[in-house]
Short mmCIF file of N, CA and C in Angstrom, two decimals:
data_model
loop_
_atom_site.label_atom_id
_atom_site.label_comp_id
_atom_site.label_asym_id
_atom_site.label_seq_id
_atom_site.Cartn_x
_atom_site.Cartn_y
_atom_site.Cartn_z
N MET A 1 -33.74 -21.99 -71.63
CA MET A 1 -32.44 -22.41 -72.13
C MET A 1 -32.20 -21.69 -73.46
N ASP A 2 -31.00 -21.20 -73.63
CA ASP A 2 -30.69 -20.43 -74.83
C ASP A 2 -30.46 -21.35 -76.03
N LEU A 3 -30.57 -20.78 -77.23
CA LEU A 3 -30.43 -21.55 -78.47
C LEU A 3 -29.04 -22.17 -78.62
N PHE A 4 -28.03 -21.48 -78.13
CA PHE A 4 -26.66 -21.98 -78.19
C PHE A 4 -26.55 -23.32 -77.45
N THR A 5 -27.11 -23.37 -76.24
CA THR A 5 -27.08 -24.59 -75.45
C THR A 5 -27.90 -25.69 -76.12
N ILE A 6 -29.07 -25.34 -76.62
CA ILE A 6 -29.91 -26.32 -77.31
C ILE A 6 -29.18 -26.88 -78.53
N PHE A 7 -28.49 -26.02 -79.26
CA PHE A 7 -27.73 -26.49 -80.42
C PHE A 7 -26.66 -27.50 -79.99
N PHE A 8 -25.97 -27.23 -78.89
CA PHE A 8 -24.93 -28.16 -78.45
C PHE A 8 -25.53 -29.45 -77.90
N ILE A 9 -26.70 -29.38 -77.31
CA ILE A 9 -27.39 -30.61 -76.92
C ILE A 9 -27.73 -31.41 -78.17
N ALA A 10 -28.25 -30.73 -79.19
CA ALA A 10 -28.58 -31.41 -80.45
C ALA A 10 -27.32 -32.03 -81.06
N LEU A 11 -26.24 -31.30 -81.02
CA LEU A 11 -24.97 -31.81 -81.54
C LEU A 11 -24.53 -33.06 -80.77
N GLY A 12 -24.60 -32.98 -79.45
CA GLY A 12 -24.22 -34.13 -78.62
C GLY A 12 -25.11 -35.33 -78.88
N LEU A 13 -26.42 -35.10 -78.96
CA LEU A 13 -27.35 -36.21 -79.20
C LEU A 13 -27.14 -36.83 -80.58
N SER A 14 -26.77 -36.04 -81.54
CA SER A 14 -26.64 -36.55 -82.90
C SER A 14 -25.38 -37.38 -83.13
N MET A 15 -24.47 -37.39 -82.19
CA MET A 15 -23.19 -38.07 -82.40
C MET A 15 -23.34 -39.57 -82.60
N ASP A 16 -24.25 -40.22 -81.85
CA ASP A 16 -24.49 -41.65 -82.08
C ASP A 16 -24.97 -41.87 -83.50
N ALA A 17 -25.94 -41.05 -83.92
CA ALA A 17 -26.50 -41.18 -85.26
C ALA A 17 -25.44 -40.92 -86.33
N ILE A 18 -24.60 -39.93 -86.11
CA ILE A 18 -23.54 -39.63 -87.08
C ILE A 18 -22.56 -40.79 -87.18
N ALA A 19 -22.18 -41.34 -86.03
CA ALA A 19 -21.24 -42.45 -86.04
C ALA A 19 -21.82 -43.64 -86.82
N VAL A 20 -23.11 -43.92 -86.59
CA VAL A 20 -23.76 -45.02 -87.32
C VAL A 20 -23.88 -44.66 -88.80
N ALA A 21 -24.23 -43.41 -89.10
CA ALA A 21 -24.35 -42.97 -90.49
C ALA A 21 -23.02 -43.10 -91.23
N ILE A 22 -21.94 -42.72 -90.57
CA ILE A 22 -20.61 -42.87 -91.18
C ILE A 22 -20.32 -44.34 -91.42
N GLY A 23 -20.64 -45.18 -90.43
CA GLY A 23 -20.45 -46.62 -90.59
C GLY A 23 -21.27 -47.18 -91.74
N LEU A 24 -22.50 -46.70 -91.88
CA LEU A 24 -23.34 -47.14 -93.00
C LEU A 24 -22.75 -46.68 -94.32
N GLY A 25 -22.28 -45.45 -94.35
CA GLY A 25 -21.64 -44.94 -95.56
C GLY A 25 -20.42 -45.75 -95.94
N LEU A 26 -19.71 -46.24 -94.94
CA LEU A 26 -18.53 -47.06 -95.19
C LEU A 26 -18.89 -48.44 -95.73
N SER A 27 -20.06 -48.95 -95.33
CA SER A 27 -20.31 -50.37 -95.55
C SER A 27 -21.37 -50.71 -96.59
N ILE A 28 -22.23 -49.80 -96.96
CA ILE A 28 -23.27 -50.12 -97.93
C ILE A 28 -22.65 -50.15 -99.32
N ASP A 29 -22.77 -51.30 -99.97
CA ASP A 29 -22.13 -51.50 -101.28
C ASP A 29 -22.69 -50.60 -102.37
N THR A 30 -24.00 -50.46 -102.43
CA THR A 30 -24.64 -49.71 -103.53
C THR A 30 -25.15 -48.37 -103.03
N LEU A 31 -24.33 -47.62 -102.34
CA LEU A 31 -24.74 -46.36 -101.73
C LEU A 31 -25.10 -45.31 -102.77
N LYS A 32 -26.27 -44.70 -102.59
CA LYS A 32 -26.74 -43.62 -103.45
C LYS A 32 -27.19 -42.46 -102.56
N ILE A 33 -27.41 -41.30 -103.13
CA ILE A 33 -27.83 -40.13 -102.35
C ILE A 33 -29.15 -40.38 -101.63
N LYS A 34 -30.03 -41.19 -102.22
CA LYS A 34 -31.31 -41.50 -101.56
C LYS A 34 -31.09 -42.25 -100.25
N HIS A 35 -30.01 -43.05 -100.16
CA HIS A 35 -29.69 -43.73 -98.91
C HIS A 35 -29.35 -42.71 -97.82
N GLY A 36 -28.54 -41.74 -98.19
CA GLY A 36 -28.17 -40.69 -97.23
C GLY A 36 -29.39 -39.91 -96.76
N LEU A 37 -30.28 -39.57 -97.69
CA LEU A 37 -31.50 -38.84 -97.32
C LEU A 37 -32.40 -39.69 -96.42
N LEU A 38 -32.54 -40.97 -96.74
CA LEU A 38 -33.39 -41.85 -95.94
C LEU A 38 -32.81 -42.05 -94.54
N ILE A 39 -31.52 -42.28 -94.46
CA ILE A 39 -30.86 -42.45 -93.16
C ILE A 39 -30.98 -41.16 -92.34
N GLY A 40 -30.69 -40.03 -92.96
CA GLY A 40 -30.82 -38.75 -92.26
C GLY A 40 -32.24 -38.50 -91.79
N LEU A 41 -33.22 -38.83 -92.63
CA LEU A 41 -34.62 -38.63 -92.28
C LEU A 41 -35.04 -39.51 -91.11
N PHE A 42 -34.70 -40.78 -91.16
CA PHE A 42 -35.03 -41.68 -90.06
C PHE A 42 -34.40 -41.21 -88.76
N PHE A 43 -33.09 -40.95 -88.79
CA PHE A 43 -32.39 -40.55 -87.57
C PHE A 43 -32.92 -39.21 -87.06
N GLY A 44 -33.16 -38.26 -87.95
CA GLY A 44 -33.67 -36.96 -87.54
C GLY A 44 -35.06 -37.04 -86.91
N ILE A 45 -35.95 -37.83 -87.52
CA ILE A 45 -37.31 -37.97 -86.99
C ILE A 45 -37.29 -38.63 -85.62
N PHE A 46 -36.53 -39.71 -85.48
CA PHE A 46 -36.49 -40.38 -84.19
C PHE A 46 -35.83 -39.52 -83.12
N GLN A 47 -34.77 -38.79 -83.48
CA GLN A 47 -34.14 -37.90 -82.50
C GLN A 47 -35.10 -36.78 -82.10
N ALA A 48 -36.03 -36.41 -82.96
CA ALA A 48 -37.01 -35.37 -82.63
C ALA A 48 -38.19 -35.93 -81.83
N LEU A 49 -38.61 -37.15 -82.12
CA LEU A 49 -39.77 -37.72 -81.43
C LEU A 49 -39.46 -38.19 -80.01
N MET A 50 -38.29 -38.74 -79.81
CA MET A 50 -37.96 -39.29 -78.49
C MET A 50 -37.94 -38.23 -77.38
N PRO A 51 -37.44 -37.02 -77.61
CA PRO A 51 -37.52 -36.02 -76.54
C PRO A 51 -38.97 -35.65 -76.19
N ILE A 52 -39.86 -35.72 -77.16
CA ILE A 52 -41.27 -35.44 -76.86
C ILE A 52 -41.83 -36.48 -75.90
N VAL A 53 -41.53 -37.75 -76.17
CA VAL A 53 -41.96 -38.83 -75.27
C VAL A 53 -41.37 -38.62 -73.89
N GLY A 54 -40.07 -38.33 -73.83
CA GLY A 54 -39.41 -38.09 -72.55
C GLY A 54 -39.97 -36.88 -71.82
N TRP A 55 -40.28 -35.82 -72.58
CA TRP A 55 -40.82 -34.61 -71.99
C TRP A 55 -42.19 -34.88 -71.36
N ILE A 56 -43.02 -35.66 -72.02
CA ILE A 56 -44.33 -36.03 -71.48
C ILE A 56 -44.16 -36.82 -70.19
N LEU A 57 -43.24 -37.78 -70.19
CA LEU A 57 -42.96 -38.54 -68.97
C LEU A 57 -42.44 -37.64 -67.86
N GLY A 58 -41.49 -36.79 -68.19
CA GLY A 58 -40.90 -35.89 -67.19
C GLY A 58 -41.90 -34.91 -66.62
N THR A 59 -42.79 -34.40 -67.46
CA THR A 59 -43.81 -33.47 -67.00
C THR A 59 -44.72 -34.12 -65.97
N ASN A 60 -45.03 -35.39 -66.18
CA ASN A 60 -45.89 -36.11 -65.25
C ASN A 60 -45.19 -36.47 -63.94
N LEU A 61 -43.87 -36.55 -63.96
CA LEU A 61 -43.11 -36.90 -62.75
C LEU A 61 -42.59 -35.69 -61.99
N LYS A 62 -42.64 -34.54 -62.61
CA LYS A 62 -41.97 -33.35 -62.09
C LYS A 62 -42.31 -33.01 -60.64
N ASN A 63 -43.57 -33.00 -60.30
CA ASN A 63 -43.97 -32.61 -58.94
C ASN A 63 -43.42 -33.54 -57.87
N LEU A 64 -43.14 -34.77 -58.24
CA LEU A 64 -42.61 -35.72 -57.27
C LEU A 64 -41.12 -35.50 -56.98
N ILE A 65 -40.41 -34.88 -57.92
CA ILE A 65 -38.95 -34.80 -57.79
C ILE A 65 -38.40 -33.38 -57.91
N ILE A 66 -39.24 -32.39 -57.71
CA ILE A 66 -38.85 -31.00 -57.96
C ILE A 66 -37.66 -30.54 -57.13
N ASN A 67 -37.48 -31.07 -55.93
CA ASN A 67 -36.40 -30.60 -55.06
C ASN A 67 -35.02 -31.11 -55.45
N PHE A 68 -34.96 -32.15 -56.24
CA PHE A 68 -33.66 -32.69 -56.62
C PHE A 68 -33.59 -32.98 -58.12
N ASP A 69 -34.45 -32.34 -58.90
CA ASP A 69 -34.49 -32.59 -60.35
C ASP A 69 -33.19 -32.25 -61.06
N HIS A 70 -32.49 -31.19 -60.61
CA HIS A 70 -31.23 -30.82 -61.26
C HIS A 70 -30.17 -31.91 -61.10
N TRP A 71 -30.20 -32.63 -59.98
CA TRP A 71 -29.27 -33.73 -59.78
C TRP A 71 -29.62 -34.90 -60.70
N ILE A 72 -30.91 -35.11 -60.92
CA ILE A 72 -31.35 -36.16 -61.83
C ILE A 72 -30.89 -35.83 -63.25
N VAL A 73 -31.10 -34.59 -63.68
CA VAL A 73 -30.68 -34.16 -65.01
C VAL A 73 -29.17 -34.34 -65.16
N PHE A 74 -28.42 -33.88 -64.17
CA PHE A 74 -26.97 -34.03 -64.19
C PHE A 74 -26.59 -35.50 -64.29
N GLY A 75 -27.19 -36.33 -63.47
CA GLY A 75 -26.89 -37.77 -63.47
C GLY A 75 -27.21 -38.43 -64.80
N LEU A 76 -28.34 -38.06 -65.39
CA LEU A 76 -28.72 -38.63 -66.68
C LEU A 76 -27.74 -38.22 -67.77
N LEU A 77 -27.39 -36.95 -67.82
CA LEU A 77 -26.44 -36.48 -68.83
C LEU A 77 -25.05 -37.10 -68.62
N LEU A 78 -24.64 -37.21 -67.37
CA LEU A 78 -23.36 -37.83 -67.06
C LEU A 78 -23.37 -39.30 -67.49
N PHE A 79 -24.47 -39.99 -67.20
CA PHE A 79 -24.59 -41.40 -67.57
C PHE A 79 -24.57 -41.57 -69.09
N ILE A 80 -25.39 -40.80 -69.79
CA ILE A 80 -25.45 -40.92 -71.25
C ILE A 80 -24.11 -40.58 -71.88
N GLY A 81 -23.51 -39.47 -71.45
CA GLY A 81 -22.21 -39.06 -71.99
C GLY A 81 -21.14 -40.10 -71.73
N SER A 82 -21.10 -40.62 -70.51
CA SER A 82 -20.10 -41.64 -70.16
C SER A 82 -20.32 -42.91 -70.97
N LYS A 83 -21.58 -43.29 -71.15
CA LYS A 83 -21.91 -44.48 -71.94
C LYS A 83 -21.45 -44.30 -73.39
N MET A 84 -21.68 -43.12 -73.94
CA MET A 84 -21.24 -42.85 -75.31
C MET A 84 -19.72 -42.96 -75.43
N ILE A 85 -19.01 -42.41 -74.46
CA ILE A 85 -17.55 -42.46 -74.49
C ILE A 85 -17.08 -43.91 -74.36
N TYR A 86 -17.67 -44.65 -73.43
CA TYR A 86 -17.30 -46.05 -73.23
C TYR A 86 -17.53 -46.87 -74.50
N GLU A 87 -18.71 -46.71 -75.11
CA GLU A 87 -19.03 -47.46 -76.32
C GLU A 87 -18.13 -47.07 -77.48
N SER A 88 -17.72 -45.80 -77.51
CA SER A 88 -16.84 -45.38 -78.60
C SER A 88 -15.47 -46.01 -78.47
N LEU A 89 -15.08 -46.33 -77.25
CA LEU A 89 -13.77 -46.93 -77.03
C LEU A 89 -13.77 -48.44 -77.25
N LYS A 90 -14.93 -49.09 -77.09
CA LYS A 90 -14.97 -50.55 -77.21
C LYS A 90 -15.49 -51.05 -78.54
N SER A 91 -16.21 -50.23 -79.30
CA SER A 91 -16.83 -50.72 -80.52
C SER A 91 -15.84 -50.80 -81.66
N ASN A 92 -16.18 -51.64 -82.60
CA ASN A 92 -15.36 -51.81 -83.80
C ASN A 92 -16.28 -51.69 -85.01
N PRO A 93 -16.36 -50.49 -85.61
CA PRO A 93 -17.31 -50.27 -86.69
C PRO A 93 -17.15 -51.23 -87.87
N SER A 94 -15.94 -51.70 -88.14
CA SER A 94 -15.76 -52.57 -89.29
C SER A 94 -16.44 -53.92 -89.08
N LYS A 95 -16.60 -54.38 -87.82
CA LYS A 95 -17.27 -55.64 -87.56
C LYS A 95 -18.79 -55.50 -87.64
N ASP A 96 -19.30 -54.28 -87.50
CA ASP A 96 -20.73 -54.05 -87.54
C ASP A 96 -21.23 -53.65 -88.92
N ALA A 97 -20.41 -53.80 -89.92
CA ALA A 97 -20.75 -53.30 -91.25
C ALA A 97 -21.92 -54.06 -91.85
N LEU A 98 -22.75 -53.33 -92.58
CA LEU A 98 -23.85 -53.90 -93.34
C LEU A 98 -23.48 -53.83 -94.81
N ARG A 99 -23.86 -54.80 -95.56
CA ARG A 99 -23.59 -54.75 -96.99
C ARG A 99 -24.73 -54.04 -97.72
N SER A 100 -25.93 -54.08 -97.15
CA SER A 100 -27.08 -53.39 -97.72
C SER A 100 -27.91 -52.85 -96.56
N LEU A 101 -28.98 -52.15 -96.88
CA LEU A 101 -29.79 -51.53 -95.84
C LEU A 101 -31.26 -51.76 -96.15
N ASN A 102 -32.02 -52.20 -95.14
CA ASN A 102 -33.46 -52.29 -95.33
C ASN A 102 -34.15 -51.44 -94.27
N LEU A 103 -35.44 -51.18 -94.47
CA LEU A 103 -36.17 -50.27 -93.58
C LEU A 103 -36.25 -50.79 -92.15
N PHE A 104 -36.35 -52.10 -91.96
CA PHE A 104 -36.40 -52.64 -90.60
C PHE A 104 -35.09 -52.38 -89.86
N GLN A 105 -33.96 -52.62 -90.54
CA GLN A 105 -32.66 -52.33 -89.93
C GLN A 105 -32.53 -50.85 -89.60
N LEU A 106 -32.98 -50.01 -90.51
CA LEU A 106 -32.91 -48.57 -90.31
C LEU A 106 -33.80 -48.14 -89.13
N PHE A 107 -34.96 -48.74 -89.01
CA PHE A 107 -35.87 -48.48 -87.89
C PHE A 107 -35.19 -48.83 -86.57
N LEU A 108 -34.59 -50.01 -86.51
CA LEU A 108 -33.90 -50.45 -85.28
C LEU A 108 -32.71 -49.55 -84.95
N LEU A 109 -31.95 -49.19 -85.97
CA LEU A 109 -30.81 -48.29 -85.75
C LEU A 109 -31.29 -46.92 -85.27
N SER A 110 -32.41 -46.46 -85.79
CA SER A 110 -32.97 -45.16 -85.39
C SER A 110 -33.38 -45.17 -83.93
N ILE A 111 -34.01 -46.24 -83.50
CA ILE A 111 -34.39 -46.37 -82.09
C ILE A 111 -33.14 -46.43 -81.21
N ALA A 112 -32.19 -47.26 -81.61
CA ALA A 112 -30.97 -47.43 -80.82
C ALA A 112 -30.19 -46.14 -80.66
N THR A 113 -30.17 -45.31 -81.69
CA THR A 113 -29.39 -44.08 -81.62
C THR A 113 -30.16 -42.93 -80.98
N SER A 114 -31.45 -43.13 -80.66
CA SER A 114 -32.23 -42.02 -80.12
C SER A 114 -32.74 -42.24 -78.71
N VAL A 115 -32.37 -43.33 -78.07
CA VAL A 115 -32.81 -43.58 -76.70
C VAL A 115 -32.32 -42.48 -75.77
N ASP A 116 -31.10 -42.00 -75.98
CA ASP A 116 -30.58 -40.93 -75.14
C ASP A 116 -31.41 -39.64 -75.31
N ALA A 117 -32.02 -39.45 -76.47
CA ALA A 117 -32.87 -38.28 -76.68
C ALA A 117 -34.13 -38.34 -75.82
N LEU A 118 -34.62 -39.54 -75.53
CA LEU A 118 -35.76 -39.70 -74.63
C LEU A 118 -35.39 -39.18 -73.24
N VAL A 119 -34.21 -39.52 -72.79
CA VAL A 119 -33.74 -39.08 -71.47
C VAL A 119 -33.57 -37.56 -71.46
N ILE A 120 -33.09 -37.00 -72.55
CA ILE A 120 -32.96 -35.54 -72.65
C ILE A 120 -34.33 -34.88 -72.55
N GLY A 121 -35.33 -35.50 -73.16
CA GLY A 121 -36.69 -34.98 -73.07
C GLY A 121 -37.18 -34.93 -71.63
N ILE A 122 -36.87 -35.96 -70.86
CA ILE A 122 -37.21 -35.97 -69.43
C ILE A 122 -36.50 -34.80 -68.75
N SER A 123 -35.23 -34.63 -69.08
CA SER A 123 -34.45 -33.53 -68.49
C SER A 123 -35.06 -32.17 -68.83
N PHE A 124 -35.50 -31.99 -70.08
CA PHE A 124 -36.13 -30.73 -70.48
C PHE A 124 -37.37 -30.45 -69.64
N ALA A 125 -38.16 -31.47 -69.38
CA ALA A 125 -39.37 -31.28 -68.57
C ALA A 125 -39.01 -30.90 -67.15
N LEU A 126 -37.95 -31.49 -66.61
CA LEU A 126 -37.57 -31.23 -65.23
C LEU A 126 -37.03 -29.83 -65.01
N VAL A 127 -36.48 -29.22 -66.05
CA VAL A 127 -35.96 -27.86 -65.91
C VAL A 127 -36.84 -26.84 -66.64
N ASP A 128 -38.11 -27.21 -66.88
CA ASP A 128 -39.12 -26.31 -67.46
C ASP A 128 -38.74 -25.72 -68.81
N ILE A 129 -38.29 -26.54 -69.71
CA ILE A 129 -37.97 -26.07 -71.06
C ILE A 129 -39.12 -26.45 -71.98
N GLU A 130 -39.62 -25.47 -72.72
CA GLU A 130 -40.62 -25.77 -73.73
C GLU A 130 -39.99 -26.69 -74.77
N ILE A 131 -40.74 -27.65 -75.25
CA ILE A 131 -40.16 -28.72 -76.05
C ILE A 131 -40.09 -28.44 -77.55
N LEU A 132 -40.91 -27.56 -78.08
CA LEU A 132 -41.03 -27.40 -79.53
C LEU A 132 -39.71 -26.98 -80.20
N MET A 133 -39.10 -25.91 -79.76
CA MET A 133 -37.87 -25.44 -80.39
C MET A 133 -36.72 -26.45 -80.28
N PRO A 134 -36.47 -27.04 -79.08
CA PRO A 134 -35.41 -28.04 -79.01
C PRO A 134 -35.64 -29.23 -79.95
N VAL A 135 -36.90 -29.67 -80.06
CA VAL A 135 -37.21 -30.81 -80.92
C VAL A 135 -36.92 -30.49 -82.39
N ILE A 136 -37.28 -29.30 -82.82
CA ILE A 136 -37.01 -28.89 -84.20
C ILE A 136 -35.50 -28.83 -84.45
N ILE A 137 -34.78 -28.23 -83.51
CA ILE A 137 -33.33 -28.11 -83.67
C ILE A 137 -32.66 -29.49 -83.64
N ILE A 138 -33.05 -30.33 -82.68
CA ILE A 138 -32.46 -31.66 -82.56
C ILE A 138 -32.71 -32.48 -83.83
N GLY A 139 -33.94 -32.47 -84.31
CA GLY A 139 -34.27 -33.23 -85.52
C GLY A 139 -33.53 -32.72 -86.74
N PHE A 140 -33.48 -31.40 -86.90
CA PHE A 140 -32.82 -30.81 -88.06
C PHE A 140 -31.31 -31.07 -88.03
N VAL A 141 -30.68 -30.83 -86.88
CA VAL A 141 -29.24 -31.04 -86.76
C VAL A 141 -28.90 -32.50 -87.03
N THR A 142 -29.68 -33.41 -86.45
CA THR A 142 -29.42 -34.84 -86.65
C THR A 142 -29.61 -35.23 -88.11
N PHE A 143 -30.66 -34.73 -88.75
CA PHE A 143 -30.89 -35.04 -90.16
C PHE A 143 -29.70 -34.59 -91.01
N ILE A 144 -29.33 -33.33 -90.88
CA ILE A 144 -28.24 -32.78 -91.70
C ILE A 144 -26.93 -33.52 -91.46
N LEU A 145 -26.57 -33.70 -90.19
CA LEU A 145 -25.29 -34.32 -89.88
C LEU A 145 -25.26 -35.80 -90.24
N SER A 146 -26.40 -36.49 -90.09
CA SER A 146 -26.45 -37.91 -90.48
C SER A 146 -26.34 -38.05 -91.99
N PHE A 147 -27.04 -37.19 -92.72
CA PHE A 147 -26.95 -37.20 -94.18
C PHE A 147 -25.51 -36.97 -94.62
N LEU A 148 -24.88 -35.96 -94.04
CA LEU A 148 -23.48 -35.68 -94.37
C LEU A 148 -22.56 -36.82 -93.93
N GLY A 149 -22.90 -37.44 -92.78
CA GLY A 149 -22.10 -38.55 -92.26
C GLY A 149 -22.07 -39.74 -93.20
N VAL A 150 -23.21 -40.03 -93.84
CA VAL A 150 -23.25 -41.13 -94.80
C VAL A 150 -22.27 -40.86 -95.94
N GLY A 151 -22.33 -39.67 -96.49
CA GLY A 151 -21.41 -39.33 -97.58
C GLY A 151 -19.97 -39.30 -97.13
N PHE A 152 -19.75 -38.77 -95.94
CA PHE A 152 -18.40 -38.71 -95.39
C PHE A 152 -17.85 -40.12 -95.20
N GLY A 153 -18.70 -41.00 -94.67
CA GLY A 153 -18.28 -42.38 -94.45
C GLY A 153 -17.91 -43.10 -95.72
N ARG A 154 -18.53 -42.70 -96.81
CA ARG A 154 -18.24 -43.34 -98.10
C ARG A 154 -16.80 -43.07 -98.53
N TYR A 155 -16.26 -41.95 -98.10
CA TYR A 155 -14.94 -41.54 -98.60
C TYR A 155 -13.84 -41.54 -97.55
N VAL A 156 -14.16 -41.92 -96.32
CA VAL A 156 -13.17 -41.81 -95.24
C VAL A 156 -13.01 -43.16 -94.54
N GLY A 157 -11.93 -43.32 -93.82
CA GLY A 157 -11.62 -44.56 -93.11
C GLY A 157 -12.49 -44.83 -91.90
N TYR A 158 -12.22 -45.91 -91.21
CA TYR A 158 -13.03 -46.41 -90.10
C TYR A 158 -12.76 -45.75 -88.75
N ILE A 159 -11.72 -45.01 -88.58
CA ILE A 159 -11.32 -44.55 -87.25
C ILE A 159 -12.18 -43.40 -86.71
N LEU A 160 -12.75 -42.60 -87.56
CA LEU A 160 -13.44 -41.38 -87.13
C LEU A 160 -14.73 -41.61 -86.33
N PRO A 161 -15.57 -42.60 -86.62
CA PRO A 161 -16.80 -42.72 -85.84
C PRO A 161 -16.58 -42.78 -84.33
N ARG A 162 -15.51 -43.43 -83.90
CA ARG A 162 -15.23 -43.50 -82.46
C ARG A 162 -14.97 -42.11 -81.88
N LYS A 163 -14.19 -41.30 -82.59
CA LYS A 163 -13.86 -39.97 -82.08
C LYS A 163 -15.10 -39.08 -82.04
N ILE A 164 -15.98 -39.21 -83.00
CA ILE A 164 -17.20 -38.41 -83.03
C ILE A 164 -18.09 -38.76 -81.84
N GLU A 165 -18.25 -40.04 -81.56
CA GLU A 165 -19.09 -40.45 -80.44
C GLU A 165 -18.48 -40.01 -79.11
N THR A 166 -17.18 -40.05 -78.98
CA THR A 166 -16.50 -39.57 -77.78
C THR A 166 -16.77 -38.07 -77.59
N MET A 167 -16.67 -37.31 -78.66
CA MET A 167 -16.92 -35.87 -78.58
C MET A 167 -18.36 -35.60 -78.14
N GLY A 168 -19.32 -36.36 -78.67
CA GLY A 168 -20.72 -36.21 -78.27
C GLY A 168 -20.91 -36.49 -76.79
N GLY A 169 -20.26 -37.51 -76.28
CA GLY A 169 -20.35 -37.82 -74.85
C GLY A 169 -19.79 -36.71 -73.99
N LEU A 170 -18.67 -36.16 -74.40
CA LEU A 170 -18.06 -35.05 -73.65
C LEU A 170 -18.96 -33.81 -73.65
N ILE A 171 -19.62 -33.55 -74.77
CA ILE A 171 -20.54 -32.41 -74.85
C ILE A 171 -21.69 -32.59 -73.87
N LEU A 172 -22.29 -33.78 -73.83
CA LEU A 172 -23.42 -34.01 -72.92
C LEU A 172 -22.99 -33.91 -71.46
N ILE A 173 -21.83 -34.41 -71.12
CA ILE A 173 -21.32 -34.31 -69.74
C ILE A 173 -21.11 -32.84 -69.38
N ALA A 174 -20.53 -32.06 -70.28
CA ALA A 174 -20.30 -30.63 -70.03
C ALA A 174 -21.62 -29.90 -69.79
N ILE A 175 -22.65 -30.23 -70.57
CA ILE A 175 -23.96 -29.60 -70.38
C ILE A 175 -24.55 -30.00 -69.03
N GLY A 176 -24.34 -31.24 -68.61
CA GLY A 176 -24.80 -31.67 -67.29
C GLY A 176 -24.17 -30.85 -66.18
N PHE A 177 -22.87 -30.62 -66.27
CA PHE A 177 -22.19 -29.78 -65.29
C PHE A 177 -22.69 -28.34 -65.34
N LYS A 178 -22.98 -27.85 -66.54
CA LYS A 178 -23.50 -26.49 -66.69
C LYS A 178 -24.85 -26.34 -65.98
N ILE A 179 -25.73 -27.32 -66.15
CA ILE A 179 -27.05 -27.28 -65.51
C ILE A 179 -26.89 -27.33 -64.00
N LEU A 180 -26.03 -28.20 -63.51
CA LEU A 180 -25.79 -28.32 -62.07
C LEU A 180 -25.24 -27.00 -61.52
N PHE A 181 -24.29 -26.40 -62.23
CA PHE A 181 -23.69 -25.14 -61.81
C PHE A 181 -24.75 -24.01 -61.80
N GLU A 182 -25.56 -23.93 -62.87
CA GLU A 182 -26.58 -22.89 -62.94
C GLU A 182 -27.59 -23.02 -61.82
N HIS A 183 -27.95 -24.25 -61.46
CA HIS A 183 -28.94 -24.45 -60.39
C HIS A 183 -28.35 -24.06 -59.03
N SER A 184 -27.06 -24.32 -58.85
CA SER A 184 -26.44 -23.96 -57.57
C SER A 184 -26.30 -22.45 -57.42
N MET A 185 -26.35 -21.71 -58.53
CA MET A 185 -26.25 -20.24 -58.48
C MET A 185 -27.59 -19.61 -58.14
N MET A 186 -28.67 -20.38 -58.18
CA MET A 186 -30.02 -19.83 -57.90
C MET A 186 -30.24 -19.59 -56.43
#
């Protein structure tokens, strides 16, 4: 898989984290730059670790599903992307606001925003993608964008997180179609 595609996967995966980071930036009363760094670090690390877990699982399952793995990858990306779009349309960031942030809340938010990365890791294993470069890119992109999202959220209104998550869902769905199309060309 080329770096361009991996970058867009990283971008798509990071949209949940960015939406939450913007929401945190909007709602934390005593926001400082260290909050942005901590949030970015947590989200980036979890987005990088979850694909590794998924890749290990996918590698162990690969021989059982090799004849239809591209359909599984497509289905997973379609499901994750659709779920992101659905949640972006129904959620209300202002009701989920936190007044402060503690490490346990940040841990839970990091897990919640990176579950889709686990599924991507399974997909990487099914289409024989080495995991190291995607993990570095996914973690770095998520860290940078989450850090920026916190600051952005501090200065911007509540409407944008929904649009960002919708865009992330559309990116993942498009990549699913790309994988399905590429496999049919083989």
